[in-house]
Amino acid sequence: REFYLVDGAVRRCPQPTQTWLPPGEAPPLDLSNPWADEVGEAACEPLAPAAAPLSDALPALQRTQGAPVALAIHANCSRWIEERYRLCANMSEDEAAVGYEVTLRDGAWSARRVVAA
């Protein structure tokens, strides 16, 4: 299967046996060629206008829920990590296991719960 890069988008032919032919170039007459099958399948046109508008927007995998909760940061945890690298918060392991987005904004730490979108 061939892929083509066209105006920043990756395109491929719908059928694995299809291959693009430059304009004006005729496919070989052999029906077993990669440009046409036994029923006369047309050559692939990856340079043709897009069938649908292209978008680089990705759907969210998760979303935040509820208001941000202020976090108090301390270093009284994870004794196996050197103290200067520790960053611990007033959140239990059970709370943290649920899933939170932790942010630092204007010098203040906060957390918001995240759930699947």
PDB file of C-alpha atoms in Angstrom:
ATOM      1  CA  ARG A   1       0.000   0.000   0.000  1.00  0.00           C
ATOM      2  CA  GLU A   2       1.371   3.384  -0.957  1.00  0.00           C
ATOM      3  CA  PHE A   3       0.940   6.624   0.994  1.00  0.00           C
ATOM      4  CA  TYR A   4       1.253  10.132  -0.418  1.00  0.00           C
ATOM      5  CA  LEU A   5       1.967  13.443   1.298  1.00  0.00           C
ATOM      6  CA  VAL A   6      -0.254  16.118  -0.277  1.00  0.00           C
ATOM      7  CA  ASP A   7      -0.347  19.690   1.074  1.00  0.00           C
ATOM      8  CA  GLY A   8       0.650  18.505   4.547  1.00  0.00           C
ATOM      9  CA  ALA A   9      -1.909  15.666   4.652  1.00  0.00           C
ATOM     10  CA  VAL A  10      -1.150  11.967   4.353  1.00  0.00           C
ATOM     11  CA  ARG A  11      -3.367  10.230   1.814  1.00  0.00           C
ATOM     12  CA  ARG A  12      -3.620   6.658   0.648  1.00  0.00           C
ATOM     13  CA  CYS A  13      -5.511   4.864  -2.059  1.00  0.00           C
ATOM     14  CA  PRO A  14      -8.719   3.137  -0.911  1.00  0.00           C
ATOM     15  CA  GLN A  15      -7.678  -0.258  -2.263  1.00  0.00           C
ATOM     16  CA  PRO A  16      -4.322  -1.895  -1.447  1.00  0.00           C
ATOM     17  CA  THR A  17      -3.828  -2.750  -5.134  1.00  0.00           C
ATOM     18  CA  GLN A  18      -4.227   0.853  -6.315  1.00  0.00           C
ATOM     19  CA  THR A  19      -1.260   3.072  -7.131  1.00  0.00           C
ATOM     20  CA  TRP A  20      -1.135   6.634  -8.408  1.00  0.00           C
ATOM     21  CA  LEU A  21      -0.247   7.221 -12.066  1.00  0.00           C
ATOM     22  CA  PRO A  22       1.069  10.606 -13.208  1.00  0.00           C
ATOM     23  CA  PRO A  23      -1.387  12.456 -15.500  1.00  0.00           C
ATOM     24  CA  GLY A  24      -1.214  11.245 -19.090  1.00  0.00           C
ATOM     25  CA  GLU A  25       0.522   7.974 -18.208  1.00  0.00           C
ATOM     26  CA  ALA A  26      -1.453   4.876 -19.208  1.00  0.00           C
ATOM     27  CA  PRO A  27      -1.403   1.762 -17.017  1.00  0.00           C
ATOM     28  CA  PRO A  28       0.018  -1.466 -18.464  1.00  0.00           C
ATOM     29  CA  LEU A  29      -2.522  -3.593 -20.346  1.00  0.00           C
ATOM     30  CA  ASP A  30      -1.921  -6.540 -18.007  1.00  0.00           C
ATOM     31  CA  LEU A  31      -5.035  -6.858 -15.771  1.00  0.00           C
ATOM     32  CA  SER A  32      -2.913  -8.049 -12.852  1.00  0.00           C
ATOM     33  CA  ASN A  33      -1.195  -4.643 -12.649  1.00  0.00           C
ATOM     34  CA  PRO A  34      -1.403  -2.567  -9.448  1.00  0.00           C
ATOM     35  CA  TRP A  35      -3.461   0.203 -11.113  1.00  0.00           C
ATOM     36  CA  ALA A  36      -6.543  -1.785 -12.061  1.00  0.00           C
ATOM     37  CA  ASP A  37      -8.202  -5.040 -11.096  1.00  0.00           C
ATOM     38  CA  GLU A  38     -10.215  -7.479 -13.209  1.00  0.00           C
ATOM     39  CA  VAL A  39     -13.288  -5.225 -13.171  1.00  0.00           C
ATOM     40  CA  GLY A  40     -11.406  -2.173 -14.417  1.00  0.00           C
ATOM     41  CA  GLU A  41     -10.831  -0.366 -11.138  1.00  0.00           C
ATOM     42  CA  ALA A  42      -9.717   3.221 -11.759  1.00  0.00           C
ATOM     43  CA  ALA A  43      -6.277   4.470 -10.811  1.00  0.00           C
ATOM     44  CA  CYS A  44      -5.954   6.187  -7.448  1.00  0.00           C
ATOM     45  CA  GLU A  45      -5.999  10.012  -7.428  1.00  0.00           C
ATOM     46  CA  PRO A  46      -4.314  11.145  -4.190  1.00  0.00           C
ATOM     47  CA  LEU A  47      -3.735  14.632  -5.628  1.00  0.00           C
ATOM     48  CA  ALA A  48      -7.458  15.195  -6.251  1.00  0.00           C
ATOM     49  CA  PRO A  49      -9.328  17.596  -3.933  1.00  0.00           C
ATOM     50  CA  ALA A  50     -10.048  16.155  -0.486  1.00  0.00           C
ATOM     51  CA  ALA A  51     -13.359  14.301  -0.216  1.00  0.00           C
ATOM     52  CA  ALA A  52     -13.967  15.897   3.204  1.00  0.00           C
ATOM     53  CA  PRO A  53     -12.525  18.968   4.921  1.00  0.00           C
ATOM     54  CA  LEU A  54      -9.253  18.233   6.679  1.00  0.00           C
ATOM     55  CA  SER A  55      -8.968  19.051  10.367  1.00  0.00           C
ATOM     56  CA  ASP A  56      -6.090  18.775  12.792  1.00  0.00           C
ATOM     57  CA  ALA A  57      -8.430  19.075  15.788  1.00  0.00           C
ATOM     58  CA  LEU A  58      -8.282  15.999  17.976  1.00  0.00           C
ATOM     59  CA  PRO A  59     -11.171  14.952  20.199  1.00  0.00           C
ATOM     60  CA  ALA A  60     -10.455  15.161  23.921  1.00  0.00           C
ATOM     61  CA  LEU A  61      -9.750  11.886  25.715  1.00  0.00           C
ATOM     62  CA  GLN A  62     -10.610  13.321  29.099  1.00  0.00           C
ATOM     63  CA  ARG A  63     -12.186  16.415  30.598  1.00  0.00           C
ATOM     64  CA  THR A  64     -11.932  18.166  33.919  1.00  0.00           C
ATOM     65  CA  GLN A  65     -14.780  17.941  36.406  1.00  0.00           C
ATOM     66  CA  GLY A  66     -15.573  20.314  39.246  1.00  0.00           C
ATOM     67  CA  ALA A  67     -13.792  23.359  40.571  1.00  0.00           C
ATOM     68  CA  PRO A  68     -10.032  23.417  41.227  1.00  0.00           C
ATOM     69  CA  VAL A  69      -9.011  22.373  44.746  1.00  0.00           C
ATOM     70  CA  ALA A  70      -6.085  24.212  46.346  1.00  0.00           C
ATOM     71  CA  LEU A  71      -3.101  21.990  47.133  1.00  0.00           C
ATOM     72  CA  ALA A  72      -0.585  22.458  49.927  1.00  0.00           C
ATOM     73  CA  ILE A  73       2.852  21.360  48.753  1.00  0.00           C
ATOM     74  CA  HIS A  74       5.408  19.810  51.140  1.00  0.00           C
ATOM     75  CA  ALA A  75       8.418  17.463  51.041  1.00  0.00           C
ATOM     76  CA  ASN A  76       7.353  15.015  53.769  1.00  0.00           C
ATOM     77  CA  CYS A  77       6.910  12.018  51.486  1.00  0.00           C
ATOM     78  CA  SER A  78       8.791   9.611  49.244  1.00  0.00           C
ATOM     79  CA  ARG A  79      11.800   9.292  51.504  1.00  0.00           C
ATOM     80  CA  TRP A  80      13.635   7.348  48.799  1.00  0.00           C
ATOM     81  CA  ILE A  81      13.697  10.520  46.632  1.00  0.00           C
ATOM     82  CA  GLU A  82      16.259  13.168  47.556  1.00  0.00           C
ATOM     83  CA  GLU A  83      14.430  15.958  49.416  1.00  0.00           C
ATOM     84  CA  ARG A  84      15.320  18.697  46.924  1.00  0.00           C
ATOM     85  CA  TYR A  85      13.466  16.705  44.209  1.00  0.00           C
ATOM     86  CA  ARG A  86      10.360  15.863  46.278  1.00  0.00           C
ATOM     87  CA  LEU A  87       7.039  17.477  45.475  1.00  0.00           C
ATOM     88  CA  CYS A  88       4.191  16.166  47.567  1.00  0.00           C
ATOM     89  CA  ALA A  89       0.661  17.450  48.121  1.00  0.00           C
ATOM     90  CA  ASN A  90      -2.041  17.181  50.752  1.00  0.00           C
ATOM     91  CA  MET A  91      -3.864  14.511  48.735  1.00  0.00           C
ATOM     92  CA  SER A  92      -4.215  10.885  49.778  1.00  0.00           C
ATOM     93  CA  GLU A  93      -3.103   8.058  47.500  1.00  0.00           C
ATOM     94  CA  ASP A  94      -6.768   7.006  47.160  1.00  0.00           C
ATOM     95  CA  GLU A  95      -7.725  10.497  45.962  1.00  0.00           C
ATOM     96  CA  ALA A  96      -4.773  10.678  43.578  1.00  0.00           C
ATOM     97  CA  ALA A  97      -5.624   7.257  42.112  1.00  0.00           C
ATOM     98  CA  VAL A  98      -8.974   8.614  40.867  1.00  0.00           C
ATOM     99  CA  GLY A  99      -7.161  10.952  38.478  1.00  0.00           C
ATOM    100  CA  TYR A 100      -6.390  14.617  38.873  1.00  0.00           C
ATOM    101  CA  GLU A 101      -4.880  17.318  36.700  1.00  0.00           C
ATOM    102  CA  VAL A 102      -2.373  19.242  38.812  1.00  0.00           C
ATOM    103  CA  THR A 103      -1.502  22.793  37.760  1.00  0.00           C
ATOM    104  CA  LEU A 104       0.700  25.625  39.005  1.00  0.00           C
ATOM    105  CA  ARG A 105      -0.783  29.020  38.185  1.00  0.00           C
ATOM    106  CA  ASP A 106       0.497  32.325  39.551  1.00  0.00           C
ATOM    107  CA  GLY A 107       2.501  30.492  42.255  1.00  0.00           C
ATOM    108  CA  ALA A 108      -0.488  28.478  43.542  1.00  0.00           C
ATOM    109  CA  TRP A 109      -0.913  24.721  43.091  1.00  0.00           C
ATOM    110  CA  SER A 110      -4.357  23.257  42.416  1.00  0.00           C
ATOM    111  CA  ALA A 111      -5.932  20.010  41.262  1.00  0.00           C
ATOM    112  CA  ARG A 112      -9.062  19.210  39.280  1.00  0.00           C
ATOM    113  CA  ARG A 113     -10.560  15.787  38.824  1.00  0.00           C
ATOM    114  CA  VAL A 114     -10.393  14.340  35.276  1.00  0.00           C
ATOM    115  CA  VAL A 115     -12.829  11.858  33.770  1.00  0.00           C
ATOM    116  CA  ALA A 116     -13.037  10.127  30.390  1.00  0.00           C
ATOM    117  CA  ALA A 117     -14.629  12.299  27.715  1.00  0.00           C
TER     118      ALA A 117
END
